[in-house]
PDB file of C-alpha atoms in Angstrom:
ATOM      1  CA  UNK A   1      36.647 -52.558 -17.371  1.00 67.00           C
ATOM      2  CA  UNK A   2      34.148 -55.256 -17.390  1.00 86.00           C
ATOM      3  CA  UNK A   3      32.046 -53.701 -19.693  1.00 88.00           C
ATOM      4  CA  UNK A   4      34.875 -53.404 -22.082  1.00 91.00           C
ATOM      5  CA  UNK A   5      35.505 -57.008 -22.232  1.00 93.00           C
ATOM      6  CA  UNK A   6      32.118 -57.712 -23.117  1.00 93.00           C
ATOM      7  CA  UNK A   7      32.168 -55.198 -25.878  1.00 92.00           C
ATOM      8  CA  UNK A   8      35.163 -56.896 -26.971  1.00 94.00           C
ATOM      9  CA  UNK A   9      33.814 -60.133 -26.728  1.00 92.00           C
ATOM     10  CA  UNK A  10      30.454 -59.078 -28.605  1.00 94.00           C
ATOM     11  CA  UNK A  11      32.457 -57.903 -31.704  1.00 93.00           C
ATOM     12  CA  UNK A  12      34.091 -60.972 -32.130  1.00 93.00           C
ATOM     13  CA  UNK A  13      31.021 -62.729 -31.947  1.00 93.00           C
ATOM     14  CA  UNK A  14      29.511 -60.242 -34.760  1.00 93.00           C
ATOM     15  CA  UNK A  15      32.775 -61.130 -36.571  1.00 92.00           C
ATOM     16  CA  UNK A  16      31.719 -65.036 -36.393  1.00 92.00           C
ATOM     17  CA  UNK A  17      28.456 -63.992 -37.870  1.00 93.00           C
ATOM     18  CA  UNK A  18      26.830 -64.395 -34.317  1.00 94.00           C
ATOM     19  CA  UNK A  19      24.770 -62.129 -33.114  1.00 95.00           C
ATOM     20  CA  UNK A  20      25.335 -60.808 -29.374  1.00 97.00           C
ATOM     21  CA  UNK A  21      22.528 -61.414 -26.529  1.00 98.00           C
ATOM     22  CA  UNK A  22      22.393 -60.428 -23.437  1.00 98.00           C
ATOM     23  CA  UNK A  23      21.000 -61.851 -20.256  1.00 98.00           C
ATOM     24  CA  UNK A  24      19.680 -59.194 -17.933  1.00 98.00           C
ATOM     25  CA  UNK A  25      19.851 -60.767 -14.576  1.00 98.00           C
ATOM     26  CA  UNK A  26      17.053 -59.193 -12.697  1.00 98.00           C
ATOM     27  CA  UNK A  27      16.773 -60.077  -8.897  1.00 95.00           C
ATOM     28  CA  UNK A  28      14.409 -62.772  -7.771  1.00 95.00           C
ATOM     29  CA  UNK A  29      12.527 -63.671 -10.823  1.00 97.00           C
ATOM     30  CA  UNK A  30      14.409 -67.049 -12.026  1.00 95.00           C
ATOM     31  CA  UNK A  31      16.967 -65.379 -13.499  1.00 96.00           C
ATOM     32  CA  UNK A  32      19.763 -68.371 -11.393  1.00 93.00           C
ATOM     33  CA  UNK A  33      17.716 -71.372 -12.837  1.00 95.00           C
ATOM     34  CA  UNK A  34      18.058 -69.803 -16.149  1.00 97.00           C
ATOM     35  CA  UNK A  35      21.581 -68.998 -15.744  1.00 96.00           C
ATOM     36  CA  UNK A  36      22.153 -72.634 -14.738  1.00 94.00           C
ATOM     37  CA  UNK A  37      20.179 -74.046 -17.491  1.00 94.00           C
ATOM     38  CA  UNK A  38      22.269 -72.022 -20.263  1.00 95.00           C
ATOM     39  CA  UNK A  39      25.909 -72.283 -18.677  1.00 91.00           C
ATOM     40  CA  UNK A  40      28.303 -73.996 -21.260  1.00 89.00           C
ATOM     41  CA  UNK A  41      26.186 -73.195 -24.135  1.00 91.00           C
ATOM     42  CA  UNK A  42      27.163 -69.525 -24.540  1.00 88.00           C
ATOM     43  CA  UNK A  43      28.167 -70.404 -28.021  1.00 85.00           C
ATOM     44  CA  UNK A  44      26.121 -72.407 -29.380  1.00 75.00           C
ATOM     45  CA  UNK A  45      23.131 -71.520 -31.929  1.00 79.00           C
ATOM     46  CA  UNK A  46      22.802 -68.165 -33.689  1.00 90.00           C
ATOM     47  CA  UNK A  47      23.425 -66.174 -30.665  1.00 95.00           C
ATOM     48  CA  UNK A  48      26.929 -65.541 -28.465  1.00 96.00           C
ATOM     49  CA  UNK A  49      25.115 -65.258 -24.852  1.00 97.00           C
ATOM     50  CA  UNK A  50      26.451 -63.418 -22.362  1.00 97.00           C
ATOM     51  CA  UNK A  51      24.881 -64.334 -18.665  1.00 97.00           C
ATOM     52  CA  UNK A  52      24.932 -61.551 -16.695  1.00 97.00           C
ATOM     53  CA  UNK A  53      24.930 -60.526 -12.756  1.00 94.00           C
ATOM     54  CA  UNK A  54      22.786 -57.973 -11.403  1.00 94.00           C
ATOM     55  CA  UNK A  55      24.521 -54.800 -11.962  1.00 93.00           C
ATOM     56  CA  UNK A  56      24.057 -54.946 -15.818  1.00 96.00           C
ATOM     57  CA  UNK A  57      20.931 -53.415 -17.125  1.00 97.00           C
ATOM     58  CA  UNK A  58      19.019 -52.407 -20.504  1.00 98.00           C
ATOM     59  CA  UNK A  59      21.666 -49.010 -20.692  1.00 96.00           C
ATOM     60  CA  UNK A  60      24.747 -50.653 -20.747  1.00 95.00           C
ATOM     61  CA  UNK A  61      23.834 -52.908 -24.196  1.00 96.00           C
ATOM     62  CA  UNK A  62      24.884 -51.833 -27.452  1.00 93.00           C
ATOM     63  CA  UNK A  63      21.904 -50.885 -29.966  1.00 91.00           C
ATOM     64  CA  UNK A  64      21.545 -53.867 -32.277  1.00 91.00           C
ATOM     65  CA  UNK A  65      22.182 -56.173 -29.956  1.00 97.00           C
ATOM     66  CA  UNK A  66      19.961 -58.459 -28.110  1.00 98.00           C
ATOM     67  CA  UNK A  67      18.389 -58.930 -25.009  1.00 98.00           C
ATOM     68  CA  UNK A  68      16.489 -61.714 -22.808  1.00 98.00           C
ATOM     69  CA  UNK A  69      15.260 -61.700 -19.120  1.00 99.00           C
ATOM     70  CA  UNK A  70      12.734 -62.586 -16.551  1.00 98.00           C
ATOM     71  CA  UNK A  71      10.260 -60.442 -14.230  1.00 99.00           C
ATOM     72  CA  UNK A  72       7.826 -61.348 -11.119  1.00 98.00           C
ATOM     73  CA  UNK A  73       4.707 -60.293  -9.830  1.00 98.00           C
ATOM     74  CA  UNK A  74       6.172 -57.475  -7.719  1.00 98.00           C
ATOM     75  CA  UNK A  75       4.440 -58.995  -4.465  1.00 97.00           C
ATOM     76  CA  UNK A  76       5.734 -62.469  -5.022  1.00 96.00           C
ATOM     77  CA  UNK A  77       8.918 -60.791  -5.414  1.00 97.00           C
ATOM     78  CA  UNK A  78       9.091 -58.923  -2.257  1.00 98.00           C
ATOM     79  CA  UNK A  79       8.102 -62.183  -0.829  1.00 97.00           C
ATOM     80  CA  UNK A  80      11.045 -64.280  -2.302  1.00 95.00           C
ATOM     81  CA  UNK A  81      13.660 -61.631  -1.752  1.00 96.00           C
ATOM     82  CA  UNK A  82      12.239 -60.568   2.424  1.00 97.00           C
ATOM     83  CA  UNK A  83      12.706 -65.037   3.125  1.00 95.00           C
ATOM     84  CA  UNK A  84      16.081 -64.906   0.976  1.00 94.00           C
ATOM     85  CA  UNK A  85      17.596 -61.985   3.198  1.00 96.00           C
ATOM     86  CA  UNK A  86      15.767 -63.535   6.326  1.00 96.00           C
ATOM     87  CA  UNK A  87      18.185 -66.944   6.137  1.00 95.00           C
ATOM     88  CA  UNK A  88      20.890 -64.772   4.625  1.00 93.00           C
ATOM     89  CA  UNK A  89      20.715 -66.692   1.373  1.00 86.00           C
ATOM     90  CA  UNK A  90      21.237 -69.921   2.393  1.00 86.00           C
ATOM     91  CA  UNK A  91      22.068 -73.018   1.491  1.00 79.00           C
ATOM     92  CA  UNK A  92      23.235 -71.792  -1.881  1.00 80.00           C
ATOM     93  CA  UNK A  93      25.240 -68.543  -0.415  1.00 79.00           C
ATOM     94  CA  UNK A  94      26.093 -67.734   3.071  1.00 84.00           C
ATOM     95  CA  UNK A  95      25.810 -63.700   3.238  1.00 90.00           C
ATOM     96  CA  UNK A  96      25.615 -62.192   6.742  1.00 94.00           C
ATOM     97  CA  UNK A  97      22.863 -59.412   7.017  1.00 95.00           C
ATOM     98  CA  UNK A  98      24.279 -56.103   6.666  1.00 96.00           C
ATOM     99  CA  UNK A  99      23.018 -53.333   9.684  1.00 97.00           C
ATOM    100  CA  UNK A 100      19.835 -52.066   7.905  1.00 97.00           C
ATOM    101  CA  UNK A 101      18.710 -55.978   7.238  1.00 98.00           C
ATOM    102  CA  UNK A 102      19.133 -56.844  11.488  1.00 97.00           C
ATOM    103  CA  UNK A 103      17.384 -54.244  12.302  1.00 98.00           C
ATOM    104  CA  UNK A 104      14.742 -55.234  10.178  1.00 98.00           C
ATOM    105  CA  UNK A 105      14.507 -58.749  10.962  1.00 98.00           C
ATOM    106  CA  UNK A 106      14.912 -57.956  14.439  1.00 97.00           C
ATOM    107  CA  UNK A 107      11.336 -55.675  14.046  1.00 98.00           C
ATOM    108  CA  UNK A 108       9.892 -57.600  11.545  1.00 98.00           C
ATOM    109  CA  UNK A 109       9.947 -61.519  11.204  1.00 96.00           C
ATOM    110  CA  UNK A 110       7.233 -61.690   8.371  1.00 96.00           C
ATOM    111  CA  UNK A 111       7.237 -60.540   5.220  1.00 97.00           C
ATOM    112  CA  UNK A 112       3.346 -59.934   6.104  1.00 97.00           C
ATOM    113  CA  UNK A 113       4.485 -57.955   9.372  1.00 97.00           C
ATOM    114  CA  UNK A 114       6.338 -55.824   6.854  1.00 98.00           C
ATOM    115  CA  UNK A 115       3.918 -54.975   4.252  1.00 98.00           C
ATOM    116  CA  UNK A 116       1.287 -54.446   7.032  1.00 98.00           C
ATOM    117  CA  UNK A 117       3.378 -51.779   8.903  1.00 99.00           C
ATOM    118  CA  UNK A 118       4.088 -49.853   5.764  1.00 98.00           C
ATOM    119  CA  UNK A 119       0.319 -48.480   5.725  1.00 98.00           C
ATOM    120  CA  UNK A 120       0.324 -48.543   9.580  1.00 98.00           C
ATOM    121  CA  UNK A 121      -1.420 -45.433  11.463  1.00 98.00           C
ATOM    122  CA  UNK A 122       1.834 -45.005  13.670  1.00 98.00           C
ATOM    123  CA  UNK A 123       4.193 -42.642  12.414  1.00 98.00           C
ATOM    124  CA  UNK A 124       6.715 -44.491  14.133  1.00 98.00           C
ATOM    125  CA  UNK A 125       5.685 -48.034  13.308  1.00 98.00           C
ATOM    126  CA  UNK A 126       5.235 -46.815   9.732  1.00 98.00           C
ATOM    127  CA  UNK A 127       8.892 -45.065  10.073  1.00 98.00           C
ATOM    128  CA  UNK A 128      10.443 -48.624  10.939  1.00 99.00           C
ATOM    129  CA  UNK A 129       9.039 -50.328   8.497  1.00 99.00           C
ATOM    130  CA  UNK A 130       9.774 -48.188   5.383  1.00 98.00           C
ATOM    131  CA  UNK A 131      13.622 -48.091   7.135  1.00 98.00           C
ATOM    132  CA  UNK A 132      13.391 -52.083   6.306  1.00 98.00           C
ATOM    133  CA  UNK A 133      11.539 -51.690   2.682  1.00 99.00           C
ATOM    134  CA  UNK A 134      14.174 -49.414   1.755  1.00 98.00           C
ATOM    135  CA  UNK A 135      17.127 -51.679   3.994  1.00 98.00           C
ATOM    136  CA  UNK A 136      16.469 -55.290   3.047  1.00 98.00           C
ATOM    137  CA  UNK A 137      18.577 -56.591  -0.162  1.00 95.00           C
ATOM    138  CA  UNK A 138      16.376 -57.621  -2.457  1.00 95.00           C
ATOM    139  CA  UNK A 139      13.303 -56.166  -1.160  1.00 98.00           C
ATOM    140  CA  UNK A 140      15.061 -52.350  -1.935  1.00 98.00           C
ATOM    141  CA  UNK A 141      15.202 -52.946  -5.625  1.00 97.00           C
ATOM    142  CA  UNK A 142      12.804 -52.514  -7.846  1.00 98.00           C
ATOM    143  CA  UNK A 143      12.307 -54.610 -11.600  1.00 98.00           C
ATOM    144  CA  UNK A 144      12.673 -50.957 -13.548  1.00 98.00           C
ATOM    145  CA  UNK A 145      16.718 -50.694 -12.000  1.00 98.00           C
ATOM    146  CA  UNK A 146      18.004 -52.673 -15.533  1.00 98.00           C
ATOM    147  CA  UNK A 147      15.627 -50.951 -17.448  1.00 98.00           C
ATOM    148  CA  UNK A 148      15.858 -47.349 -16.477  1.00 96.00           C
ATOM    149  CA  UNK A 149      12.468 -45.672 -17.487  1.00 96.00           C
ATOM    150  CA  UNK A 150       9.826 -46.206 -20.180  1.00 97.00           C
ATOM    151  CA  UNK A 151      10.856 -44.049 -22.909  1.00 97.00           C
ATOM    152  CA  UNK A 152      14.272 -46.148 -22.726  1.00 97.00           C
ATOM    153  CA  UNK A 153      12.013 -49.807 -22.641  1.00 98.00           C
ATOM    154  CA  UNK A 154       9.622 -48.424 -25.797  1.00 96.00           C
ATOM    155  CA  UNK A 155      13.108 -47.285 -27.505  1.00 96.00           C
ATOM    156  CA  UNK A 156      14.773 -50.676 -26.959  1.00 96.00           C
ATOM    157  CA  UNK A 157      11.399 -52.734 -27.780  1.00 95.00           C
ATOM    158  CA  UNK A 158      13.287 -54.488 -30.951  1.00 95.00           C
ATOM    159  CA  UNK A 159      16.361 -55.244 -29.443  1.00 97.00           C
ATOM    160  CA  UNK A 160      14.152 -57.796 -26.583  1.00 98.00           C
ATOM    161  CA  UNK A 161      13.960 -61.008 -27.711  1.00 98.00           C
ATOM    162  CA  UNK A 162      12.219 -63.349 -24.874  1.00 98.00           C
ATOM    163  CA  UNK A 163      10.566 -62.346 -21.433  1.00 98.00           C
ATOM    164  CA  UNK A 164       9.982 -65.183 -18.661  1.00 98.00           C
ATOM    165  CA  UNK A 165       7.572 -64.674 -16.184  1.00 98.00           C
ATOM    166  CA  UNK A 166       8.661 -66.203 -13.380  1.00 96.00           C
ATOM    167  CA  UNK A 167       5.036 -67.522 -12.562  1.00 95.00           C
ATOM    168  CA  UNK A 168       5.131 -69.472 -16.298  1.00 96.00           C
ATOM    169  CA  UNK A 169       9.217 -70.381 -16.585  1.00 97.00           C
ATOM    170  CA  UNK A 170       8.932 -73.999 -17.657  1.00 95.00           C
ATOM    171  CA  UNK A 171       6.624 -73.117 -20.090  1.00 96.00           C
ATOM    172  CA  UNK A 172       8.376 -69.869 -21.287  1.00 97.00           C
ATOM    173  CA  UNK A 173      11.948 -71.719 -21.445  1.00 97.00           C
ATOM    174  CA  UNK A 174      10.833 -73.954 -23.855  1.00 96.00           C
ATOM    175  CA  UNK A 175      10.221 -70.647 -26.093  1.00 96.00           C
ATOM    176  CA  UNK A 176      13.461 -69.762 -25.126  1.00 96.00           C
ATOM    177  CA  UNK A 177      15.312 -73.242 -25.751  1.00 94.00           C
ATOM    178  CA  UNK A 178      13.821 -73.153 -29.326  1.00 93.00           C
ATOM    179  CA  UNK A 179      14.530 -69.687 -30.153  1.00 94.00           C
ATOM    180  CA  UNK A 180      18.277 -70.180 -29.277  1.00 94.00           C
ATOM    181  CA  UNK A 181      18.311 -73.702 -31.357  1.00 91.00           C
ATOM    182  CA  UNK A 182      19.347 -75.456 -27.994  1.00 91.00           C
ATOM    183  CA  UNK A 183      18.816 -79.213 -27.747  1.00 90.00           C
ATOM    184  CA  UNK A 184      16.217 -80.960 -25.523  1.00 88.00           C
ATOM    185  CA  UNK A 185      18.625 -81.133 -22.461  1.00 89.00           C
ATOM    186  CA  UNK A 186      19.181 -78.039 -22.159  1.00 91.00           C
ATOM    187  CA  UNK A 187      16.682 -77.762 -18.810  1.00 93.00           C
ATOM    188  CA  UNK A 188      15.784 -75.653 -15.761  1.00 95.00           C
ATOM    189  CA  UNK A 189      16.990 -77.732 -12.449  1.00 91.00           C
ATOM    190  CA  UNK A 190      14.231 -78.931 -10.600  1.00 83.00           C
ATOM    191  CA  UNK A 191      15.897 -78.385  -7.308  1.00 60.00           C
ATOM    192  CA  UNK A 192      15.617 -75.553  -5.043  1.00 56.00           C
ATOM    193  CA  UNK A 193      19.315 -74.810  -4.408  1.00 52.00           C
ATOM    194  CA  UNK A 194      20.500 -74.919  -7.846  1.00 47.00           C
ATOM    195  CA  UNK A 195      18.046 -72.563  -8.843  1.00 44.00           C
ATOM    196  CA  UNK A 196      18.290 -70.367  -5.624  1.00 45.00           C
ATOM    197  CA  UNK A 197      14.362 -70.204  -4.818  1.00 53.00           C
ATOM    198  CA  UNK A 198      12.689 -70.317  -1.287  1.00 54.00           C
ATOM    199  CA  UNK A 199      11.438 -73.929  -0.158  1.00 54.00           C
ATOM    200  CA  UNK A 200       7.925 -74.349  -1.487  1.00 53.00           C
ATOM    201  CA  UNK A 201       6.658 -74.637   2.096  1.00 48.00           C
ATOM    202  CA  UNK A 202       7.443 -70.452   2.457  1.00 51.00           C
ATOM    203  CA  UNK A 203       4.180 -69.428   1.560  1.00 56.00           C
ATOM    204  CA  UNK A 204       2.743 -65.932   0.387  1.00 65.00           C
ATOM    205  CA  UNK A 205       0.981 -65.775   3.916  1.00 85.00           C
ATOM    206  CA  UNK A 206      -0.457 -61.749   3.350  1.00 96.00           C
ATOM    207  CA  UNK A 207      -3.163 -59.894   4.066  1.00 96.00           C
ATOM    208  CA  UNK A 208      -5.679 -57.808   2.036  1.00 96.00           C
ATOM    209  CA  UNK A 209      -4.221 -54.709   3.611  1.00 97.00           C
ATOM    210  CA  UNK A 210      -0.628 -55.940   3.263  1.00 98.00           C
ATOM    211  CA  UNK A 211      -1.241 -56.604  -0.243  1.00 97.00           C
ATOM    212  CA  UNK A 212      -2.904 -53.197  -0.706  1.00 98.00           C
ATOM    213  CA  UNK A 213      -0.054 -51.197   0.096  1.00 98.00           C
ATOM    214  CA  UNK A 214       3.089 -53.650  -0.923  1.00 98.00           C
ATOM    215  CA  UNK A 215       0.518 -52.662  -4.542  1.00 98.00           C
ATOM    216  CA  UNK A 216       1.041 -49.158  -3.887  1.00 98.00           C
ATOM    217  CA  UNK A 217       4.785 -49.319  -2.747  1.00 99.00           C
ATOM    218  CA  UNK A 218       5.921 -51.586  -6.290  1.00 99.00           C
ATOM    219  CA  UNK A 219       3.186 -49.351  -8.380  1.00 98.00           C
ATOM    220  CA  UNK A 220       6.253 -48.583 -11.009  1.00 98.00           C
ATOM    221  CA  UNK A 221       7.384 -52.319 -11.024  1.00 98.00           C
ATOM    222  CA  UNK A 222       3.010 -53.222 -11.903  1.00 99.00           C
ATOM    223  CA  UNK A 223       3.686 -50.629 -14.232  1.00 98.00           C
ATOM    224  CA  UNK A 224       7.048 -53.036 -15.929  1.00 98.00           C
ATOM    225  CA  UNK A 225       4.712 -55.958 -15.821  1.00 98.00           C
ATOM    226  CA  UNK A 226       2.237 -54.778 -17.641  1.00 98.00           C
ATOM    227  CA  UNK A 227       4.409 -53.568 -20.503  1.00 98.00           C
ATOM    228  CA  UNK A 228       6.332 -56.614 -20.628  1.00 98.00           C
ATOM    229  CA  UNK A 229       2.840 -58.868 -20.747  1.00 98.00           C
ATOM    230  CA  UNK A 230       1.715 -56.329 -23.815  1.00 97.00           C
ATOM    231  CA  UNK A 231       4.895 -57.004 -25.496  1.00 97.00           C
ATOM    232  CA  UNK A 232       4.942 -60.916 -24.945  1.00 95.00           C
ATOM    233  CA  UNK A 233       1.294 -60.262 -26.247  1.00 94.00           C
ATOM    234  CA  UNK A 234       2.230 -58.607 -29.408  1.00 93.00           C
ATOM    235  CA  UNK A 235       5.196 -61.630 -30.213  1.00 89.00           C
ATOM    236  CA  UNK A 236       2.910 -64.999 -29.459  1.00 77.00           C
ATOM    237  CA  UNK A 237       3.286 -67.061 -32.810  1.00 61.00           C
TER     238      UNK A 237
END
């Protein structure tokens, strides 16, 4: 039904001579601070935005229409999402862990305990922790969820009109602010509830061997990254 609504919503935006873009929400990448920075301006500019949640990916948009996002480092993402589970989302939401996400917490209470574990010569050990990689909000998703597979991102290539990297946003959104013909204050919050990151104090905090295999468990989402930095490569003015 929700889809409908939007498809409704993008033809009458056609019919207005706008042209329809979609915001692919994908988890922990800045995808809330750009959200926040582009509420009440849906209509202004060339383009009718539509600011998705999560659950809408690359599939569900209509060829010829646009698209915009954000992606991570898959590391720093597994980071961000294992510290936004661990206080349950807080301050900004309040949602209780579910039974996979205590038992996780309750065996692991870093995100380098974690990625450790997954390479760890104990079956067991090794069991429990790939019981939380695959439990833990957040941390169970990977980037290539809104995209579905490669031959679907190569076959959509023209409809993408701006990747953020997370790592680069303030720089990126200024791309973004002048493609969409938005004035100067339209801005990323500089506070950390508004746009739902960890405190800066939550470090990476990982070791070589956690950041080997976290490497080898996100090896598809590395994969994501790369095409996405080729294709922000091939549209630099």
């Amino acid at each position: 039904m929700r889809l409908l609504r939007v498809r409704a919503k993008a033809l009458a935006a056609r019919a207005r001579g706008q042209v329809p873009l979609h915001f692919l929400h994908v988890g922990k990448t800045g995808g809330s601070a750009i959200k926040h920075a582009l509420r009440g301006r849906r209509d202004q500019g060339p383009y009718r935005l539509f600011l998705h949640g999560h659950r809408m990916g690359l599939k569900n948009v209509w060829p010829g229409e646009r698209v915009f996002f954000c992606v991570r480092d898959p590391i720093a993402r597994f980071v961000s999402g294992f510290f936004s589970r661990q206080r349950m989302g807080r301050p900004k939401n309040d949602i209780p862990w579910n039974e996979p996400e205590a038992v996780a917490f309750e065996r692991f209470s870093t995100p380098d305990e974690l990625a450790e574990a997954i390479g760890s010569s104990n079956p067991s050990r090794r069991a429990e922790a790939e019981q939380a990689m695959n439990g833990i909000q957040h941390v169970n998703s990977h980037m290539w969820e809104w995209f579905g597979d490669e031959a679907l991102f190569h076959a959509r290539r023209e409809s993408l009109l701006w990747i953020g990297f997370q790592e680069s946003l303030s720089e990126d959104f200024e791309r973004l602010r002048q493609l969409l013909q938005l004035p100067n204050e339209a801005s990323l919050p500089s506070d950390d509830l508004r746009a739902h990151r960890n405190p800066q104090r939550l470090g990476r905090g990982l070791s070589e061997d956690a950041e080997a295999n976290l490497r080898t468990w996100y090896a598809a989402d590395y994969r994501l990254l790369a095409l996405c930095e080729a294709w922000r490569a091939d549209h630099r003015e």
